[in-house]
PDB file of C-alpha atoms and ligand atoms in Angstrom:
ATOM      1  CA  MET A   1     146.374 171.108 136.953  1.00  0.00           C
ATOM      2  CA  SER A   2     142.977 169.849 138.016  1.00  0.00           C
ATOM      3  CA  THR A   3     141.724 166.299 137.894  1.00  0.00           C
ATOM      4  CA  LEU A   4     138.999 165.617 135.336  1.00  0.00           C
ATOM      5  CA  VAL A   5     138.382 161.912 135.927  1.00  0.00           C
ATOM      6  CA  GLU A   6     138.675 160.113 139.233  1.00  0.00           C
ATOM      7  CA  LEU A   7     137.784 156.436 139.518  1.00  0.00           C
ATOM      8  CA  ASP A   8     137.842 154.832 142.943  1.00  0.00           C
ATOM      9  CA  ARG A   9     137.788 151.017 143.062  1.00  0.00           C
ATOM     10  CA  LEU A  10     135.306 150.936 140.221  1.00  0.00           C
ATOM     11  CA  ASP A  11     133.764 147.545 139.379  1.00  0.00           C
ATOM     12  CA  LYS A  12     131.557 146.386 136.553  1.00  0.00           C
ATOM     13  CA  VAL A  13     129.702 143.103 136.652  1.00  0.00           C
ATOM     14  CA  TYR A  14     127.457 142.176 133.705  1.00  0.00           C
ATOM     15  CA  ALA A  15     124.570 139.936 134.705  1.00  0.00           C
ATOM     16  CA  THR A  16     124.040 137.502 131.831  1.00  0.00           C
ATOM     17  CA  GLY A  17     121.777 134.519 131.232  1.00  0.00           C
ATOM     18  CA  THR A  18     124.669 132.208 132.041  1.00  0.00           C
ATOM     19  CA  GLY A  19     125.860 134.010 135.162  1.00  0.00           C
ATOM     20  CA  ASP A  20     127.777 137.096 136.135  1.00  0.00           C
ATOM     21  CA  VAL A  21     130.705 138.371 134.077  1.00  0.00           C
ATOM     22  CA  VAL A  22     133.154 140.501 136.042  1.00  0.00           C
ATOM     23  CA  ALA A  23     134.431 142.943 133.420  1.00  0.00           C
ATOM     24  CA  LEU A  24     136.216 145.464 135.669  1.00  0.00           C
ATOM     25  CA  ASP A  25     137.613 144.821 139.106  1.00  0.00           C
ATOM     26  CA  GLY A  26     138.680 147.677 141.358  1.00  0.00           C
ATOM     27  CA  ILE A  27     139.770 150.278 138.807  1.00  0.00           C
ATOM     28  CA  THR A  28     141.391 153.229 140.564  1.00  0.00           C
ATOM     29  CA  LEU A  29     142.577 155.895 138.171  1.00  0.00           C
ATOM     30  CA  ALA A  30     142.904 159.675 138.026  1.00  0.00           C
ATOM     31  CA  ILE A  31     143.241 161.611 134.782  1.00  0.00           C
ATOM     32  CA  ASP A  32     144.232 165.277 134.748  1.00  0.00           C
ATOM     33  CA  GLU A  33     142.603 167.860 132.555  1.00  0.00           C
ATOM     34  CA  GLY A  34     144.412 168.019 129.239  1.00  0.00           C
ATOM     35  CA  GLU A  35     146.142 164.691 129.685  1.00  0.00           C
ATOM     36  CA  PHE A  36     146.386 162.024 126.954  1.00  0.00           C
ATOM     37  CA  VAL A  37     146.082 158.523 128.406  1.00  0.00           C
ATOM     38  CA  ALA A  38     146.199 155.258 126.460  1.00  0.00           C
ATOM     39  CA  VAL A  39     144.811 151.963 127.751  1.00  0.00           C
ATOM     40  CA  VAL A  40     146.185 148.657 126.494  1.00  0.00           C
ATOM     41  CA  GLY A  41     145.134 145.170 127.520  1.00  0.00           C
ATOM     42  CA  PRO A  42     144.133 141.776 126.163  1.00  0.00           C
ATOM     43  CA  SER A  43     140.871 141.309 124.296  1.00  0.00           C
ATOM     44  CA  GLY A  44     137.901 141.066 126.641  1.00  0.00           C
ATOM     45  CA  CYS A  45     139.652 142.693 129.623  1.00  0.00           C
ATOM     46  CA  GLY A  46     137.062 145.450 129.908  1.00  0.00           C
ATOM     47  CA  LYS A  47     138.547 148.360 127.953  1.00  0.00           C
ATOM     48  CA  THR A  48     135.410 149.198 125.999  1.00  0.00           C
ATOM     49  CA  THR A  49     133.400 148.719 129.181  1.00  0.00           C
ATOM     50  CA  LEU A  50     135.578 151.337 130.873  1.00  0.00           C
ATOM     51  CA  LEU A  51     134.982 153.845 128.054  1.00  0.00           C
ATOM     52  CA  LYS A  52     131.249 153.127 128.053  1.00  0.00           C
ATOM     53  CA  ILE A  53     131.099 153.848 131.775  1.00  0.00           C
ATOM     54  CA  LEU A  54     132.936 157.146 131.185  1.00  0.00           C
ATOM     55  CA  ALA A  55     130.494 157.942 128.361  1.00  0.00           C
ATOM     56  CA  ASN A  56     127.512 157.054 130.549  1.00  0.00           C
ATOM     57  CA  ILE A  57     126.401 154.325 128.110  1.00  0.00           C
ATOM     58  CA  GLU A  58     126.926 151.680 130.829  1.00  0.00           C
ATOM     59  CA  GLN A  59     126.658 151.994 134.606  1.00  0.00           C
ATOM     60  CA  HIS A  60     129.319 150.739 137.022  1.00  0.00           C
ATOM     61  CA  THR A  61     128.193 148.229 139.626  1.00  0.00           C
ATOM     62  CA  GLY A  62     130.644 149.019 142.426  1.00  0.00           C
ATOM     63  CA  GLY A  63     133.008 151.711 143.625  1.00  0.00           C
ATOM     64  CA  ALA A  64     132.660 155.302 142.529  1.00  0.00           C
ATOM     65  CA  GLY A  65     133.678 157.597 139.744  1.00  0.00           C
ATOM     66  CA  ILE A  66     133.704 161.323 139.107  1.00  0.00           C
ATOM     67  CA  LEU A  67     133.949 163.101 135.766  1.00  0.00           C
ATOM     68  CA  GLY A  68     134.209 166.871 135.703  1.00  0.00           C
ATOM     69  CA  GLY A  69     133.043 167.155 139.303  1.00  0.00           C
ATOM     70  CA  LYS A  70     129.917 165.036 138.716  1.00  0.00           C
ATOM     71  CA  GLU A  71     129.266 161.459 139.812  1.00  0.00           C
ATOM     72  CA  LEU A  72     129.384 158.887 137.032  1.00  0.00           C
ATOM     73  CA  GLY A  73     126.024 157.278 136.423  1.00  0.00           C
ATOM     74  CA  GLY A  74     124.126 160.449 137.256  1.00  0.00           C
ATOM     75  CA  ASN A  75     122.333 162.632 134.800  1.00  0.00           C
ATOM     76  CA  ARG A  76     125.093 164.024 132.662  1.00  0.00           C
ATOM     77  CA  SER A  77     125.122 164.729 128.971  1.00  0.00           C
ATOM     78  CA  GLY A  78     127.293 166.310 126.389  1.00  0.00           C
ATOM     79  CA  ASP A  79     130.564 166.196 128.298  1.00  0.00           C
ATOM     80  CA  VAL A  80     132.014 163.271 126.376  1.00  0.00           C
ATOM     81  CA  GLY A  81     132.767 162.685 122.704  1.00  0.00           C
ATOM     82  CA  MET A  82     133.385 159.133 121.529  1.00  0.00           C
ATOM     83  CA  VAL A  83     135.033 157.696 118.422  1.00  0.00           C
ATOM     84  CA  PHE A  84     134.409 154.012 117.700  1.00  0.00           C
ATOM     85  CA  GLN A  85     136.406 151.470 115.723  1.00  0.00           C
ATOM     86  CA  LYS A  86     134.131 151.972 112.742  1.00  0.00           C
ATOM     87  CA  ALA A  87     133.273 155.529 111.745  1.00  0.00           C
ATOM     88  CA  THR A  88     129.522 154.808 112.107  1.00  0.00           C
ATOM     89  CA  LEU A  89     128.546 157.772 109.933  1.00  0.00           C
ATOM     90  CA  LEU A  90     124.938 157.873 108.750  1.00  0.00           C
ATOM     91  CA  PRO A  91     125.003 157.068 105.017  1.00  0.00           C
ATOM     92  CA  TRP A  92     122.047 159.287 104.093  1.00  0.00           C
ATOM     93  CA  LEU A  93     123.488 162.446 105.656  1.00  0.00           C
ATOM     94  CA  ASP A  94     126.333 164.474 104.188  1.00  0.00           C
ATOM     95  CA  ILE A  95     129.583 164.832 106.127  1.00  0.00           C
ATOM     96  CA  LEU A  96     128.667 168.219 107.591  1.00  0.00           C
ATOM     97  CA  ALA A  97     125.324 166.897 108.866  1.00  0.00           C
ATOM     98  CA  ASN A  98     127.067 163.843 110.301  1.00  0.00           C
ATOM     99  CA  VAL A  99     129.550 166.037 112.162  1.00  0.00           C
ATOM    100  CA  LEU A 100     126.698 168.168 113.486  1.00  0.00           C
ATOM    101  CA  LEU A 101     124.703 165.165 114.688  1.00  0.00           C
ATOM    102  CA  PRO A 102     125.522 165.414 118.431  1.00  0.00           C
ATOM    103  CA  VAL A 103     124.086 168.954 118.265  1.00  0.00           C
ATOM    104  CA  THR A 104     121.061 168.280 116.049  1.00  0.00           C
ATOM    105  CA  LEU A 105     119.970 165.312 118.163  1.00  0.00           C
ATOM    106  CA  LYS A 106     119.282 167.843 120.890  1.00  0.00           C
ATOM    107  CA  ARG A 107     118.331 171.067 119.130  1.00  0.00           C
ATOM    108  CA  ARG A 108     118.464 173.019 115.902  1.00  0.00           C
ATOM    109  CA  ALA A 109     122.027 173.744 114.808  1.00  0.00           C
ATOM    110  CA  THR A 110     122.881 177.449 114.876  1.00  0.00           C
ATOM    111  CA  ARG A 111     125.133 179.298 112.470  1.00  0.00           C
ATOM    112  CA  GLN A 112     127.874 179.054 115.117  1.00  0.00           C
ATOM    113  CA  ASP A 113     127.462 175.267 115.288  1.00  0.00           C
ATOM    114  CA  THR A 114     127.855 175.030 111.520  1.00  0.00           C
ATOM    115  CA  ALA A 115     130.904 177.310 111.636  1.00  0.00           C
ATOM    116  CA  ALA A 116     132.416 175.125 114.380  1.00  0.00           C
ATOM    117  CA  ALA A 117     131.769 171.954 112.367  1.00  0.00           C
ATOM    118  CA  LEU A 118     133.302 173.484 109.234  1.00  0.00           C
ATOM    119  CA  GLY A 119     136.296 174.630 111.303  1.00  0.00           C
ATOM    120  CA  LEU A 120     136.847 171.078 112.542  1.00  0.00           C
ATOM    121  CA  LEU A 121     136.551 169.680 109.013  1.00  0.00           C
ATOM    122  CA  GLU A 122     139.130 172.218 107.901  1.00  0.00           C
ATOM    123  CA  MET A 123     141.429 171.153 110.739  1.00  0.00           C
ATOM    124  CA  VAL A 124     141.396 167.570 109.435  1.00  0.00           C
ATOM    125  CA  GLY A 125     141.657 168.558 105.763  1.00  0.00           C
ATOM    126  CA  LEU A 126     138.079 167.691 104.804  1.00  0.00           C
ATOM    127  CA  SER A 127     136.688 171.142 103.938  1.00  0.00           C
ATOM    128  CA  GLU A 128     135.971 170.113 100.369  1.00  0.00           C
ATOM    129  CA  PHE A 129     134.042 167.054 101.504  1.00  0.00           C
ATOM    130  CA  ALA A 130     131.477 168.751 103.760  1.00  0.00           C
ATOM    131  CA  ARG A 131     128.693 168.163 101.227  1.00  0.00           C
ATOM    132  CA  LYS A 132     129.730 164.634 100.233  1.00  0.00           C
ATOM    133  CA  ARG A 133     128.130 161.458 101.534  1.00  0.00           C
ATOM    134  CA  PRO A 134     130.204 159.042 103.671  1.00  0.00           C
ATOM    135  CA  HIS A 135     130.540 156.443 100.858  1.00  0.00           C
ATOM    136  CA  GLU A 136     132.387 159.041  98.764  1.00  0.00           C
ATOM    137  CA  LEU A 137     135.178 159.182 101.378  1.00  0.00           C
ATOM    138  CA  SER A 138     137.968 156.697 102.129  1.00  0.00           C
ATOM    139  CA  GLY A 139     138.028 154.809 105.452  1.00  0.00           C
ATOM    140  CA  GLY A 140     140.645 157.163 106.874  1.00  0.00           C
ATOM    141  CA  MET A 141     138.650 160.232 105.794  1.00  0.00           C
ATOM    142  CA  GLN A 142     135.496 158.807 107.365  1.00  0.00           C
ATOM    143  CA  GLN A 143     137.369 158.246 110.602  1.00  0.00           C
ATOM    144  CA  ARG A 144     138.599 161.870 110.488  1.00  0.00           C
ATOM    145  CA  ALA A 145     134.976 162.987 110.106  1.00  0.00           C
ATOM    146  CA  ALA A 146     134.043 160.789 113.090  1.00  0.00           C
ATOM    147  CA  ILE A 147     136.690 162.598 115.153  1.00  0.00           C
ATOM    148  CA  CYS A 148     135.137 165.950 114.142  1.00  0.00           C
ATOM    149  CA  ARG A 149     131.725 164.615 115.192  1.00  0.00           C
ATOM    150  CA  ALA A 150     133.130 163.656 118.602  1.00  0.00           C
ATOM    151  CA  LEU A 151     134.526 167.173 119.069  1.00  0.00           C
ATOM    152  CA  VAL A 152     131.698 169.352 117.696  1.00  0.00           C
ATOM    153  CA  HIS A 153     129.857 169.784 120.992  1.00  0.00           C
ATOM    154  CA  GLU A 154     133.081 170.762 122.795  1.00  0.00           C
ATOM    155  CA  PRO A 155     133.189 167.758 125.140  1.00  0.00           C
ATOM    156  CA  SER A 156     135.543 167.900 128.098  1.00  0.00           C
ATOM    157  CA  LEU A 157     136.676 164.326 127.416  1.00  0.00           C
ATOM    158  CA  LEU A 158     137.484 162.655 124.102  1.00  0.00           C
ATOM    159  CA  LEU A 159     137.185 158.852 124.158  1.00  0.00           C
ATOM    160  CA  LEU A 160     138.764 156.851 121.333  1.00  0.00           C
ATOM    161  CA  ASP A 161     138.000 153.103 121.184  1.00  0.00           C
ATOM    162  CA  GLU A 162     140.401 151.450 118.718  1.00  0.00           C
ATOM    163  CA  PRO A 163     139.638 154.231 116.249  1.00  0.00           C
ATOM    164  CA  PHE A 164     142.209 153.209 113.660  1.00  0.00           C
ATOM    165  CA  GLY A 165     142.130 149.420 114.031  1.00  0.00           C
ATOM    166  CA  ALA A 166     140.497 148.920 110.649  1.00  0.00           C
ATOM    167  CA  LEU A 167     142.917 151.132 108.702  1.00  0.00           C
ATOM    168  CA  ASP A 168     146.120 150.305 106.849  1.00  0.00           C
ATOM    169  CA  ALA A 169     149.419 151.043 108.599  1.00  0.00           C
ATOM    170  CA  MET A 170     150.296 154.171 106.580  1.00  0.00           C
ATOM    171  CA  THR A 171     146.911 155.818 107.061  1.00  0.00           C
ATOM    172  CA  ARG A 172     147.098 154.894 110.707  1.00  0.00           C
ATOM    173  CA  ASP A 173     150.493 156.590 111.169  1.00  0.00           C
ATOM    174  CA  GLN A 174     149.213 159.675 109.408  1.00  0.00           C
ATOM    175  CA  LEU A 175     146.065 159.818 111.545  1.00  0.00           C
ATOM    176  CA  ASN A 176     148.127 159.339 114.687  1.00  0.00           C
ATOM    177  CA  VAL A 177     150.110 162.462 113.777  1.00  0.00           C
ATOM    178  CA  GLU A 178     146.805 164.253 113.205  1.00  0.00           C
ATOM    179  CA  VAL A 179     145.312 163.114 116.492  1.00  0.00           C
ATOM    180  CA  ASN A 180     148.412 164.408 118.264  1.00  0.00           C
ATOM    181  CA  ARG A 181     147.990 167.796 116.577  1.00  0.00           C
ATOM    182  CA  ILE A 182     144.225 167.935 117.266  1.00  0.00           C
ATOM    183  CA  TRP A 183     144.861 167.099 120.915  1.00  0.00           C
ATOM    184  CA  ARG A 184     147.455 169.863 121.190  1.00  0.00           C
ATOM    185  CA  GLU A 185     145.277 172.415 119.377  1.00  0.00           C
ATOM    186  CA  THR A 186     142.036 171.679 121.233  1.00  0.00           C
ATOM    187  CA  HIS A 187     143.603 171.077 124.685  1.00  0.00           C
ATOM    188  CA  LYS A 188     141.230 168.144 125.201  1.00  0.00           C
ATOM    189  CA  THR A 189     141.617 165.368 127.717  1.00  0.00           C
ATOM    190  CA  ALA A 190     141.819 162.116 125.767  1.00  0.00           C
ATOM    191  CA  VAL A 191     141.558 158.414 126.566  1.00  0.00           C
ATOM    192  CA  LEU A 192     142.635 156.083 123.749  1.00  0.00           C
ATOM    193  CA  ILE A 193     142.076 152.348 123.702  1.00  0.00           C
ATOM    194  CA  THR A 194     144.300 150.463 121.337  1.00  0.00           C
ATOM    195  CA  HIS A 195     145.704 147.013 120.654  1.00  0.00           C
ATOM    196  CA  SER A 196     148.801 148.652 119.210  1.00  0.00           C
ATOM    197  CA  ILE A 197     151.539 149.260 121.775  1.00  0.00           C
ATOM    198  CA  PRO A 198     153.465 151.577 119.393  1.00  0.00           C
ATOM    199  CA  GLU A 199     150.298 153.611 118.840  1.00  0.00           C
ATOM    200  CA  ALA A 200     149.817 153.923 122.615  1.00  0.00           C
ATOM    201  CA  VAL A 201     153.432 154.992 123.167  1.00  0.00           C
ATOM    202  CA  PHE A 202     153.360 157.381 120.193  1.00  0.00           C
ATOM    203  CA  LEU A 203     150.235 159.248 121.310  1.00  0.00           C
ATOM    204  CA  ALA A 204     149.971 159.040 125.077  1.00  0.00           C
ATOM    205  CA  GLU A 205     151.582 160.769 128.013  1.00  0.00           C
ATOM    206  CA  ARG A 206     150.744 157.724 130.118  1.00  0.00           C
ATOM    207  CA  VAL A 207     150.014 154.142 129.160  1.00  0.00           C
ATOM    208  CA  ILE A 208     147.748 152.145 131.463  1.00  0.00           C
ATOM    209  CA  VAL A 209     148.198 148.384 131.186  1.00  0.00           C
ATOM    210  CA  MET A 210     145.279 146.118 132.085  1.00  0.00           C
ATOM    211  CA  SER A 211     145.292 142.451 133.075  1.00  0.00           C
ATOM    212  CA  PRO A 212     143.172 139.796 131.350  1.00  0.00           C
ATOM    213  CA  ARG A 213     139.544 139.735 132.513  1.00  0.00           C
ATOM    214  CA  PRO A 214     138.526 140.656 135.129  1.00  0.00           C
ATOM    215  CA  GLY A 215     140.261 143.866 134.104  1.00  0.00           C
ATOM    216  CA  ARG A 216     142.569 145.352 136.678  1.00  0.00           C
ATOM    217  CA  ILE A 217     145.230 148.006 136.212  1.00  0.00           C
ATOM    218  CA  ILE A 218     148.630 146.320 136.426  1.00  0.00           C
ATOM    219  CA  ALA A 219     150.874 149.184 135.312  1.00  0.00           C
ATOM    220  CA  ASP A 220     150.785 152.915 134.729  1.00  0.00           C
ATOM    221  CA  ILE A 221     153.754 153.970 132.635  1.00  0.00           C
ATOM    222  CA  PRO A 222     154.682 157.611 131.981  1.00  0.00           C
ATOM    223  CA  ILE A 223     155.761 158.383 128.397  1.00  0.00           C
ATOM    224  CA  PRO A 224     158.211 161.286 128.659  1.00  0.00           C
ATOM    225  CA  PHE A 225     158.337 162.513 125.031  1.00  0.00           C
ATOM    226  CA  GLY A 226     156.718 165.935 125.426  1.00  0.00           C
ATOM    227  CA  LYS A 227     153.461 166.963 123.777  1.00  0.00           C
ATOM    228  CA  GLU A 228     154.444 167.229 120.145  1.00  0.00           C
ATOM    229  CA  ARG A 229     155.094 163.848 118.531  1.00  0.00           C
ATOM    230  CA  THR A 230     156.465 163.249 115.045  1.00  0.00           C
ATOM    231  CA  LEU A 231     156.973 159.989 113.172  1.00  0.00           C
ATOM    232  CA  ASP A 232     160.784 160.202 113.712  1.00  0.00           C
ATOM    233  CA  LEU A 233     160.027 159.176 117.276  1.00  0.00           C
ATOM    234  CA  LEU A 234     159.109 155.676 116.065  1.00  0.00           C
ATOM    235  CA  GLY A 235     162.728 154.958 115.162  1.00  0.00           C
ATOM    236  CA  THR A 236     164.371 156.077 118.400  1.00  0.00           C
ATOM    237  CA  PRO A 237     165.880 153.672 120.970  1.00  0.00           C
ATOM    238  CA  GLU A 238     163.823 155.329 123.728  1.00  0.00           C
ATOM    239  CA  PHE A 239     160.617 154.540 121.841  1.00  0.00           C
ATOM    240  CA  ALA A 240     161.689 150.941 121.295  1.00  0.00           C
ATOM    241  CA  ALA A 241     162.622 150.528 124.962  1.00  0.00           C
ATOM    242  CA  LEU A 242     159.266 151.792 126.235  1.00  0.00           C
ATOM    243  CA  SER A 243     157.358 149.654 123.729  1.00  0.00           C
ATOM    244  CA  ALA A 244     159.354 146.595 124.795  1.00  0.00           C
ATOM    245  CA  GLN A 245     158.731 147.376 128.475  1.00  0.00           C
ATOM    246  CA  ILE A 246     154.979 147.384 127.831  1.00  0.00           C
ATOM    247  CA  ARG A 247     155.061 144.346 125.552  1.00  0.00           C
ATOM    248  CA  ARG A 248     156.642 142.290 128.356  1.00  0.00           C
ATOM    249  CA  PHE A 249     153.343 142.464 130.259  1.00  0.00           C
ATOM    250  CA  PHE A 250     151.713 140.437 127.483  1.00  0.00           C
ATOM    251  CA  GLU A 251     154.386 137.827 126.933  1.00  0.00           C
ATOM    252  CA  VAL A 252     153.103 134.318 127.325  1.00  0.00           C
ATOM    253  CA  LYS A 253     155.303 132.741 129.951  1.00  0.00           C
ATOM    254  CA  ALA A 254     156.869 129.475 128.824  1.00  0.00           C
ATOM    255  CA  ALA A 255     155.954 126.597 131.112  1.00  0.00           C
TER     256      ALA A 255
HETATM  257  N1  ATP B 301     126.577 144.058 127.376  1.00  0.00           N
HETATM  258  C1  ATP B 301     127.274 143.036 127.866  1.00  0.00           C
HETATM  259  N2  ATP B 301     126.667 142.007 128.485  1.00  0.00           N
HETATM  260  C2  ATP B 301     127.369 140.987 129.003  1.00  0.00           C
HETATM  261  N3  ATP B 301     128.703 140.884 128.964  1.00  0.00           N
HETATM  262  C3  ATP B 301     129.370 141.877 128.359  1.00  0.00           C
HETATM  263  C4  ATP B 301     128.701 142.993 127.778  1.00  0.00           C
HETATM  264  N4  ATP B 301     129.635 143.829 127.242  1.00  0.00           N
HETATM  265  C5  ATP B 301     130.819 143.243 127.487  1.00  0.00           C
HETATM  266  N5  ATP B 301     130.677 142.084 128.157  1.00  0.00           N
HETATM  267  C6  ATP B 301     131.765 141.180 128.624  1.00  0.00           C
HETATM  268  O1  ATP B 301     132.635 141.932 129.435  1.00  0.00           O
HETATM  269  C7  ATP B 301     133.993 141.600 129.146  1.00  0.00           C
HETATM  270  C8  ATP B 301     134.737 142.866 128.727  1.00  0.00           C
HETATM  271  O2  ATP B 301     134.234 143.312 127.458  1.00  0.00           O
HETATM  272  P1  ATP B 301     134.815 144.607 126.742  1.00  0.00           P
HETATM  273  O3  ATP B 301     134.054 144.789 125.489  1.00  0.00           O
HETATM  274  O4  ATP B 301     134.847 145.722 127.701  1.00  0.00           O
HETATM  275  O5  ATP B 301     136.315 144.125 126.435  1.00  0.00           O
HETATM  276  P2  ATP B 301     137.479 144.833 125.624  1.00  0.00           P
HETATM  277  O6  ATP B 301     138.667 144.907 126.536  1.00  0.00           O
HETATM  278  O7  ATP B 301     137.003 146.091 125.015  1.00  0.00           O
HETATM  279  O8  ATP B 301     137.805 143.746 124.484  1.00  0.00           O
HETATM  280  P3  ATP B 301     138.313 143.989 122.974  1.00  0.00           P
HETATM  281  O9  ATP B 301     139.753 144.340 123.083  1.00  0.00           O
HETATM  282  O10 ATP B 301     138.121 142.641 122.342  1.00  0.00           O
HETATM  283  O11 ATP B 301     137.477 145.055 122.348  1.00  0.00           O
HETATM  284  C9  ATP B 301     133.947 140.515 128.087  1.00  0.00           C
HETATM  285  O12 ATP B 301     134.077 139.270 128.725  1.00  0.00           O
HETATM  286  C10 ATP B 301     132.571 140.653 127.471  1.00  0.00           C
HETATM  287  O13 ATP B 301     132.089 139.395 127.052  1.00  0.00           O
HETATM  288 MG1   MG B 302     136.686 146.701 123.045  1.00  0.00          MG
END
């Protein structure tokens, strides 16, 4: 198995009007092709910053990083698909056009692009909604469409930043099952940020735990449940034990 992402003592310092903010401090991390990694950590510890650096939206300020054989921060495009907490679909475009957006921002969509987009919509059960506008879909359906949009240009890395944080628990469980299936069917490498420890344990093959800001990696925990995950897993003692092990990192120590 080859390594897709390799971060070597990566730092990120934001220069602000009131001084420097150290968001990431010495992040060393390797992610294999096809792996599903979840990142958990307290609010403000630099998780979104880490994804933005991987997506080339932000530049790191120290250390080095490689994605798909190319240096981070260099001129790369199209190798990452990102899903945000809100679906961020454009209200005036229909769902198909929204899914095709990463393509049409660069060039005219071909018949193959449209077929690929429709195939993705079918995979998430939204075939009948291709010609609807975002407001005609539920929050969970919009988030499914956002996942299709992140996958339409065949990125090598799928980045998910709290994608289901705004959804109710049942929709969230259902989408977690879907994300697991999409990951298995598309063989993508995925990095998921979440505040939900059960969600991290349910979906990931490895859970990375970060410290409060400045974000450092304080644990890297393998999740040995195989690739296919079903909701039964949530009730098993093994699942509870791993979740508890991770939760202990966030316990406030009594004085
Ligand atoms: N563009 C920016 N300019 C200055 N500071 C920033 C910027 N973006 C983030 N920060 C700071 O960097 C730190 C990390 O922010 P980041 O958004 O990466 O955290 P996070 O772990 O994703 O938090 P949350 O869980 O709340 O989403 C925070 O202290 C934040 O204030
Ligand atoms: Mg964030």
